[in-house]
Amino acid sequence: MLNRLENLPTHKRGRIVKVDGGNGALSNFESLGLEIGDEVEVTGKFPHNGAIPLRKENEDLSIGKGLASKIIIDTDEEIIISLDKAKVGDQLKVVKVKSDGEIRRRLLDMGLVKDAELEIVRSAPLGDPIEVMLNGFNLSLRLKEAEGIFVKFVDLNQEANRNGWYK
Amino acid sequence: MNTDKEILVALAGNPNSGKTSIFNSLVGANQKVGNFSGVTVEKYSGKKEYNGYTITFVDLPGTYSLTAYSPEEVVARNFIIEEKPDLIVNVVDSTNLERNLFLTTQLMDLECKMIVALNMSDEIERKNISIDTNQLNRLLGAPTVQTSAAKKTGIDELLDKIIKIKKGELETNTHKLFYSDNLEEQIEKIKQTIDSSKHLNGKYNARWLSIKLLENDKIVYNLMRENPVWIKINPILSEAITRFENKFDSEPEMLLTEERYSLIRGAIKETVTYPPKKKKSKTEFVDSILINRITGLPIFLFFMWSIFQLTFTLGDYPMGLIEDLFAFLGDSAAALISNPTAQSIVVDGIIAGVGGVLVFLPNILILFLCLSIMEGTGYMARAAFVVDKIMHKFGLHGKSFIPMITGFGCSVPAFMATRTLKSESDRITTMLIIPFMSCSAKFPVYVLITGAFFATKTAGNVLFGIYIFGVGIALLSAKLFKKTIFDDESEPFVMELPPYRVPTLKTLIMQMWFKAALYLRKAGTIILFASVLIWISTNYPANEEVAQQYDNQIAEVQSNNQLSDEAKEEQIAVIENNKLKSKLEYSAAGYIGKFVEPFFAPLGFDWRLSISLINGFAAKEIVVSTMATIYALGDADESSSALRASLSNDPSYTVATALALMIFVLLYIPCFAATVVFHKESGKWKWTLLYGTYSVVIAWVMAFIVYNISSLFL
Ligand SMILES: Nc1nc2c(ncn2[C@@H]2O[C@H](COP(=O)(O)OP(=O)(O)OP(=O)(O)O)[C@@H](O)[C@H]2O)c(=O)[nH]1
């Protein structure tokens, strides 16, 4: 299944299928010595500077988070992410809600239960909160609330970084 | 009274399901608004005569669920449990059955008689969605009626079915909601234990209690903990919880919710047929303009600006009329009453006081109309969505923005506008900071002071600076309150963005009117009382001797033949003003002013400014008129050059005093009317005390800092 490189867990492998971005991203990508079709493995995580260490064949390299979110890979792994990491246009399915207390209750009441399908519609003008569509209605929630919702991909928006201004 | 002919019906449903519209179609104008006991949740109820029956409808607050987390949900379920209505009409938005039926499943757990009103049937038709109501009826075990509050269809059928159920001609509540065997086994175990206890018999439904215990509902928990049977229930409960943990890696609460949703999904699959999905709905299109990344914020700001303009510009015209009307009433009363004391108390006390309150009515009506339109169309939720990030930085909620903006006009409607905030901590915090949003009544004070102490060029900047200062203090205070008293708790932002709809005119007018009536009734009575009190304190105790001296002076001038009539009038006016000034000085208010002078001295204020500020508690405009009285200038207003001149020529006042005075006026406790409304809205003395003390303390501290720093530099 297709996914974004940034979502690939440590020690998992995927094959690069495309770069979802403009020329800048593309030249950045090429300058790292990467090519479409490359097999890569994530070797660790450096949360501080946000860079992701990668291994391509026997070569180690490190790639920025921004670029990693634009590289589309094909992988056999089942990838589960928290909802705040998904992008506009992604179609997802709820795996588990891990929040506590009132927030969890609110999420459950709104229908965010296991197997509920949803799509990210947009984020607010200032980036937070986000709007999702589920069960035929639109729900908005803060990224912080979205962190407790774990989802898997039903369909990845391969052009999430090219959405027009109107989103 | 024949109770066979009386039916109590509660309306329950999700927010935006059209519950209020259905309620209005059912009872029309024949309704009244009150509060549910003990909480500030509005309760609308109304009566309908139908086929010889008197049906009382109570509109329960719109909720998504019946948990113990929000006051609305607790109110709704307590009403059902304690008042035991004959019947519940569950209003459901049929365009969004999946989420709406979730509440239905919880109502089914309560095992009360129920009709499900499938509302918005006009939209269903337009969208070519068809619902097999007979089958849905069977699955829910309750009769269904398709209604449209917009097209007024299905209302009579709903009434007919209510009466049929009352007569026992129509079956309802034919079966319970059954969960999976694992859950049922535990529910049954707990239920049997509860049944064996005599203490709970009657009031509560044992099965419902069992389900709520498994759901970890804190109110039911506390209720059961006090009961002797708890000793037996507790081990069963903890065993059940560990069992689910081991078997499903999940809690009963989660499983119950999941099963409810899967039952709903099954029912929808069986009964609803959707046409193939259209490309883009109306709402999606409108949203792509109104809340997109680029235009979302500007459009939002434009709407806010428009509401503000409408409220305070359009509201000005009737405001002028009301002022004129009360001036006329005052004059007529003055002509009618000959006793000077009685005349003064009626004219300057009662009529002026009540007029001062009624004058806000146009603003309040317009503002509430605008808010109802925003709420009814569905834009309100979007507005919160757009600004939430900024507001959240200061610990507030997206919806806090609207009351804050309103505060620039008047704190009274602003306090009332906080009702759209659901969590108490968000609501109280917002209310506590509203006074720092400089209201329009403070404006004349700034104009007077800046006019007297600053060049025309800098006056505008100073004025702007004052406003910004207020906003800064408001936001920082919000952060402080959230960090200290409220422990950073905040309403989770999990909010529906409802489809855009055109609200019905009737609902808009009614909502506007009921809110205004609430303001009039609650604020009106107390303010009447206070006006009289303030009148007394500025007039009594009267020093007859001194008054007599002035009267003698007047008589002297009058009998002086060497003066022309004009000169006489002029001199008399001066003496009259001196009389007023000394009257104020010897009155209770004057003594208070002198008494508190030491408190104000570090800010550079003398007793005259102190009295003005104290009188300003009645209304901020009075600060100016009191100064005018003290400076013996009669009816001067903020643009009076004489008053400006006497202020700027007074050697004891400096630019530092001027700045400190404006800061103090900006921040200290708002007028009496606002304080009364604050108390009514917050509902607790501790908040009102905090509001009073905090604003005075912060005003004093800020004015002190500003006075001392600017004394150094200016
Ligand atoms: N098309 C259509 N619109 C409706 C119908 N019933 C209500 N509306 C509209 O739906 C919106 C919400 O209706 P309300 O009656 O305010 O909903 P409510 O459930 O009382 O909402 P809360 O006050 O938030 O609890 C309004 O704009 C109504 O005019 C209906 O049957 N058909």
mmCIF file with all atom_site columns, C-alpha atoms in Angstrom, chain B residues 520-632:
data_model
loop_
_atom_site.group_PDB
_atom_site.id
_atom_site.type_symbol
_atom_site.label_atom_id
_atom_site.label_alt_id
_atom_site.label_comp_id
_atom_site.label_asym_id
_atom_site.label_entity_id
_atom_site.label_seq_id
_atom_site.pdbx_PDB_ins_code
_atom_site.Cartn_x
_atom_site.Cartn_y
_atom_site.Cartn_z
_atom_site.occupancy
_atom_site.B_iso_or_equiv
_atom_site.pdbx_formal_charge
_atom_site.auth_seq_id
_atom_site.auth_comp_id
_atom_site.auth_asym_id
_atom_site.auth_atom_id
_atom_site.pdbx_PDB_model_num
ATOM 1   C CA . LEU B 1 520 ? -35.433 43.009 31.084 1.00 0.00 ? 520 LEU B CA 1
ATOM 2   C CA . ARG B 1 521 ? -36.969 40.965 33.831 1.00 0.00 ? 521 ARG B CA 1
ATOM 3   C CA . LYS B 1 522 ? -33.835 40.045 35.692 1.00 0.00 ? 522 LYS B CA 1
ATOM 4   C CA . ALA B 1 523 ? -31.792 43.203 35.344 1.00 0.00 ? 523 ALA B CA 1
ATOM 5   C CA . GLY B 1 524 ? -34.759 45.559 35.427 1.00 0.00 ? 524 GLY B CA 1
ATOM 6   C CA . THR B 1 525 ? -35.988 44.782 38.909 1.00 0.00 ? 525 THR B CA 1
ATOM 7   C CA . ILE B 1 526 ? -32.639 44.944 40.640 1.00 0.00 ? 526 ILE B CA 1
ATOM 8   C CA . ILE B 1 527 ? -31.454 47.953 38.742 1.00 0.00 ? 527 ILE B CA 1
ATOM 9   C CA . LEU B 1 528 ? -34.578 49.842 39.708 1.00 0.00 ? 528 LEU B CA 1
ATOM 10  C CA . PHE B 1 529 ? -33.720 49.199 43.322 1.00 0.00 ? 529 PHE B CA 1
ATOM 11  C CA . ALA B 1 530 ? -30.094 50.187 42.865 1.00 0.00 ? 530 ALA B CA 1
ATOM 12  C CA . SER B 1 531 ? -30.914 53.405 41.063 1.00 0.00 ? 531 SER B CA 1
ATOM 13  C CA . VAL B 1 532 ? -32.893 54.517 44.056 1.00 0.00 ? 532 VAL B CA 1
ATOM 14  C CA . LEU B 1 533 ? -30.048 53.534 46.350 1.00 0.00 ? 533 LEU B CA 1
ATOM 15  C CA . ILE B 1 534 ? -27.504 55.504 44.365 1.00 0.00 ? 534 ILE B CA 1
ATOM 16  C CA . TRP B 1 535 ? -29.849 58.458 44.241 1.00 0.00 ? 535 TRP B CA 1
ATOM 17  C CA . ILE B 1 536 ? -30.165 58.386 48.003 1.00 0.00 ? 536 ILE B CA 1
ATOM 18  C CA . SER B 1 537 ? -26.426 58.140 48.558 1.00 0.00 ? 537 SER B CA 1
ATOM 19  C CA . THR B 1 538 ? -25.700 61.169 46.374 1.00 0.00 ? 538 THR B CA 1
ATOM 20  C CA . ASN B 1 539 ? -28.489 63.240 47.959 1.00 0.00 ? 539 ASN B CA 1
ATOM 21  C CA . TYR B 1 540 ? -28.416 62.279 51.608 1.00 0.00 ? 540 TYR B CA 1
ATOM 22  C CA . PRO B 1 541 ? -27.667 63.185 54.270 1.00 0.00 ? 541 PRO B CA 1
ATOM 23  C CA . ALA B 1 542 ? -28.609 66.669 53.106 1.00 0.00 ? 542 ALA B CA 1
ATOM 24  C CA . ASN B 1 543 ? -26.930 69.543 54.875 1.00 0.00 ? 543 ASN B CA 1
ATOM 25  C CA . GLU B 1 544 ? -29.859 71.947 55.252 1.00 0.00 ? 544 GLU B CA 1
ATOM 26  C CA . GLU B 1 545 ? -27.742 74.745 56.635 1.00 0.00 ? 545 GLU B CA 1
ATOM 27  C CA . VAL B 1 546 ? -25.394 74.842 53.705 1.00 0.00 ? 546 VAL B CA 1
ATOM 28  C CA . ALA B 1 547 ? -28.254 74.492 51.267 1.00 0.00 ? 547 ALA B CA 1
ATOM 29  C CA . GLN B 1 548 ? -29.952 77.358 52.979 1.00 0.00 ? 548 GLN B CA 1
ATOM 30  C CA . GLN B 1 549 ? -26.848 79.507 52.590 1.00 0.00 ? 549 GLN B CA 1
ATOM 31  C CA . TYR B 1 550 ? -26.888 78.969 48.859 1.00 0.00 ? 550 TYR B CA 1
ATOM 32  C CA . ASP B 1 551 ? -30.583 79.619 48.673 1.00 0.00 ? 551 ASP B CA 1
ATOM 33  C CA . ASN B 1 552 ? -30.008 82.860 50.519 1.00 0.00 ? 552 ASN B CA 1
ATOM 34  C CA . GLN B 1 553 ? -27.325 83.810 48.022 1.00 0.00 ? 553 GLN B CA 1
ATOM 35  C CA . ILE B 1 554 ? -29.725 83.100 45.189 1.00 0.00 ? 554 ILE B CA 1
ATOM 36  C CA . ALA B 1 555 ? -32.397 85.191 46.811 1.00 0.00 ? 555 ALA B CA 1
ATOM 37  C CA . GLU B 1 556 ? -29.871 87.988 47.231 1.00 0.00 ? 556 GLU B CA 1
ATOM 38  C CA . VAL B 1 557 ? -28.954 87.969 43.568 1.00 0.00 ? 557 VAL B CA 1
ATOM 39  C CA . GLN B 1 558 ? -32.568 87.875 42.586 1.00 0.00 ? 558 GLN B CA 1
ATOM 40  C CA . SER B 1 559 ? -33.428 90.897 44.678 1.00 0.00 ? 559 SER B CA 1
ATOM 41  C CA . ASN B 1 560 ? -30.448 92.852 43.387 1.00 0.00 ? 560 ASN B CA 1
ATOM 42  C CA . ASN B 1 561 ? -31.915 95.529 41.135 1.00 0.00 ? 561 ASN B CA 1
ATOM 43  C CA . GLN B 1 562 ? -28.612 96.674 39.735 1.00 0.00 ? 562 GLN B CA 1
ATOM 44  C CA . LEU B 1 563 ? -28.127 93.507 37.692 1.00 0.00 ? 563 LEU B CA 1
ATOM 45  C CA . SER B 1 564 ? -29.567 92.810 34.252 1.00 0.00 ? 564 SER B CA 1
ATOM 46  C CA . ASP B 1 565 ? -31.714 89.679 33.881 1.00 0.00 ? 565 ASP B CA 1
ATOM 47  C CA . GLU B 1 566 ? -28.971 87.888 31.971 1.00 0.00 ? 566 GLU B CA 1
ATOM 48  C CA . ALA B 1 567 ? -26.360 88.641 34.562 1.00 0.00 ? 567 ALA B CA 1
ATOM 49  C CA . LYS B 1 568 ? -28.731 87.406 37.232 1.00 0.00 ? 568 LYS B CA 1
ATOM 50  C CA . GLU B 1 569 ? -29.287 84.142 35.461 1.00 0.00 ? 569 GLU B CA 1
ATOM 51  C CA . GLU B 1 570 ? -25.593 83.640 35.003 1.00 0.00 ? 570 GLU B CA 1
ATOM 52  C CA . GLN B 1 571 ? -24.819 84.236 38.654 1.00 0.00 ? 571 GLN B CA 1
ATOM 53  C CA . ILE B 1 572 ? -27.661 82.037 39.790 1.00 0.00 ? 572 ILE B CA 1
ATOM 54  C CA . ALA B 1 573 ? -26.411 79.207 37.575 1.00 0.00 ? 573 ALA B CA 1
ATOM 55  C CA . VAL B 1 574 ? -23.005 79.433 39.229 1.00 0.00 ? 574 VAL B CA 1
ATOM 56  C CA . ILE B 1 575 ? -24.530 79.378 42.698 1.00 0.00 ? 575 ILE B CA 1
ATOM 57  C CA . GLU B 1 576 ? -26.816 76.469 41.817 1.00 0.00 ? 576 GLU B CA 1
ATOM 58  C CA . ASN B 1 577 ? -23.776 74.511 40.715 1.00 0.00 ? 577 ASN B CA 1
ATOM 59  C CA . ASN B 1 578 ? -21.883 75.331 43.849 1.00 0.00 ? 578 ASN B CA 1
ATOM 60  C CA . LYS B 1 579 ? -24.921 74.148 45.743 1.00 0.00 ? 579 LYS B CA 1
ATOM 61  C CA . LEU B 1 580 ? -24.878 70.854 43.852 1.00 0.00 ? 580 LEU B CA 1
ATOM 62  C CA . LYS B 1 581 ? -21.180 70.491 44.457 1.00 0.00 ? 581 LYS B CA 1
ATOM 63  C CA . SER B 1 582 ? -21.468 70.993 48.196 1.00 0.00 ? 582 SER B CA 1
ATOM 64  C CA . LYS B 1 583 ? -24.502 68.754 48.302 1.00 0.00 ? 583 LYS B CA 1
ATOM 65  C CA . LEU B 1 584 ? -22.409 66.001 46.776 1.00 0.00 ? 584 LEU B CA 1
ATOM 66  C CA . GLU B 1 585 ? -19.596 66.769 49.162 1.00 0.00 ? 585 GLU B CA 1
ATOM 67  C CA . TYR B 1 586 ? -21.837 66.387 52.208 1.00 0.00 ? 586 TYR B CA 1
ATOM 68  C CA . SER B 1 587 ? -23.737 63.375 50.876 1.00 0.00 ? 587 SER B CA 1
ATOM 69  C CA . ALA B 1 588 ? -22.970 59.763 51.703 1.00 0.00 ? 588 ALA B CA 1
ATOM 70  C CA . ALA B 1 589 ? -21.201 59.441 48.361 1.00 0.00 ? 589 ALA B CA 1
ATOM 71  C CA . GLY B 1 590 ? -19.087 62.470 49.209 1.00 0.00 ? 590 GLY B CA 1
ATOM 72  C CA . TYR B 1 591 ? -18.078 61.019 52.541 1.00 0.00 ? 591 TYR B CA 1
ATOM 73  C CA . ILE B 1 592 ? -17.205 57.790 50.844 1.00 0.00 ? 592 ILE B CA 1
ATOM 74  C CA . GLY B 1 593 ? -15.121 59.705 48.326 1.00 0.00 ? 593 GLY B CA 1
ATOM 75  C CA . LYS B 1 594 ? -13.196 61.399 51.130 1.00 0.00 ? 594 LYS B CA 1
ATOM 76  C CA . PHE B 1 595 ? -12.937 58.164 53.008 1.00 0.00 ? 595 PHE B CA 1
ATOM 77  C CA . VAL B 1 596 ? -11.381 56.296 50.107 1.00 0.00 ? 596 VAL B CA 1
ATOM 78  C CA . GLU B 1 597 ? -9.129  59.142 49.083 1.00 0.00 ? 597 GLU B CA 1
ATOM 79  C CA . PRO B 1 598 ? -6.082  57.548 50.764 1.00 0.00 ? 598 PRO B CA 1
ATOM 80  C CA . PHE B 1 599 ? -6.728  54.435 48.683 1.00 0.00 ? 599 PHE B CA 1
ATOM 81  C CA . PHE B 1 600 ? -6.595  56.488 45.499 1.00 0.00 ? 600 PHE B CA 1
ATOM 82  C CA . ALA B 1 601 ? -3.830  58.858 46.605 1.00 0.00 ? 601 ALA B CA 1
ATOM 83  C CA . PRO B 1 602 ? -0.946  56.660 45.345 1.00 0.00 ? 602 PRO B CA 1
ATOM 84  C CA . LEU B 1 603 ? -2.524  56.900 41.890 1.00 0.00 ? 603 LEU B CA 1
ATOM 85  C CA . GLY B 1 604 ? -2.549  60.678 42.025 1.00 0.00 ? 604 GLY B CA 1
ATOM 86  C CA . PHE B 1 605 ? -6.344  60.974 42.413 1.00 0.00 ? 605 PHE B CA 1
ATOM 87  C CA . ASP B 1 606 ? -7.871  63.432 44.877 1.00 0.00 ? 606 ASP B CA 1
ATOM 88  C CA . TRP B 1 607 ? -11.278 63.151 46.547 1.00 0.00 ? 607 TRP B CA 1
ATOM 89  C CA . ARG B 1 608 ? -13.017 64.694 43.550 1.00 0.00 ? 608 ARG B CA 1
ATOM 90  C CA . LEU B 1 609 ? -11.750 62.075 41.164 1.00 0.00 ? 609 LEU B CA 1
ATOM 91  C CA . SER B 1 610 ? -12.464 59.444 43.798 1.00 0.00 ? 610 SER B CA 1
ATOM 92  C CA . ILE B 1 611 ? -16.146 60.392 43.978 1.00 0.00 ? 611 ILE B CA 1
ATOM 93  C CA . SER B 1 612 ? -16.345 60.431 40.202 1.00 0.00 ? 612 SER B CA 1
ATOM 94  C CA . LEU B 1 613 ? -14.906 56.957 40.027 1.00 0.00 ? 613 LEU B CA 1
ATOM 95  C CA . ILE B 1 614 ? -17.214 55.663 42.722 1.00 0.00 ? 614 ILE B CA 1
ATOM 96  C CA . ASN B 1 615 ? -20.219 57.144 40.977 1.00 0.00 ? 615 ASN B CA 1
ATOM 97  C CA . GLY B 1 616 ? -18.928 55.530 37.827 1.00 0.00 ? 616 GLY B CA 1
ATOM 98  C CA . PHE B 1 617 ? -20.038 52.233 39.281 1.00 0.00 ? 617 PHE B CA 1
ATOM 99  C CA . ALA B 1 618 ? -23.598 53.306 38.492 1.00 0.00 ? 618 ALA B CA 1
ATOM 100 C CA . ALA B 1 619 ? -22.625 53.868 34.854 1.00 0.00 ? 619 ALA B CA 1
ATOM 101 C CA . LYS B 1 620 ? -19.378 54.918 33.284 1.00 0.00 ? 620 LYS B CA 1
ATOM 102 C CA . GLU B 1 621 ? -20.849 57.999 31.638 1.00 0.00 ? 621 GLU B CA 1
ATOM 103 C CA . ILE B 1 622 ? -21.506 59.316 35.139 1.00 0.00 ? 622 ILE B CA 1
ATOM 104 C CA . VAL B 1 623 ? -17.775 59.732 35.705 1.00 0.00 ? 623 VAL B CA 1
ATOM 105 C CA . VAL B 1 624 ? -17.914 62.664 33.309 1.00 0.00 ? 624 VAL B CA 1
ATOM 106 C CA . SER B 1 625 ? -21.112 64.163 34.639 1.00 0.00 ? 625 SER B CA 1
ATOM 107 C CA . THR B 1 626 ? -19.908 63.907 38.240 1.00 0.00 ? 626 THR B CA 1
ATOM 108 C CA . MET B 1 627 ? -16.724 65.739 37.335 1.00 0.00 ? 627 MET B CA 1
ATOM 109 C CA . ALA B 1 628 ? -18.840 68.387 35.687 1.00 0.00 ? 628 ALA B CA 1
ATOM 110 C CA . THR B 1 629 ? -20.856 68.757 38.866 1.00 0.00 ? 629 THR B CA 1
ATOM 111 C CA . ILE B 1 630 ? -17.791 68.931 41.059 1.00 0.00 ? 630 ILE B CA 1
ATOM 112 C CA . TYR B 1 631 ? -16.174 71.524 38.898 1.00 0.00 ? 631 TYR B CA 1
ATOM 113 C CA . ALA B 1 632 ? -19.444 73.371 39.164 1.00 0.00 ? 632 ALA B CA 1
#
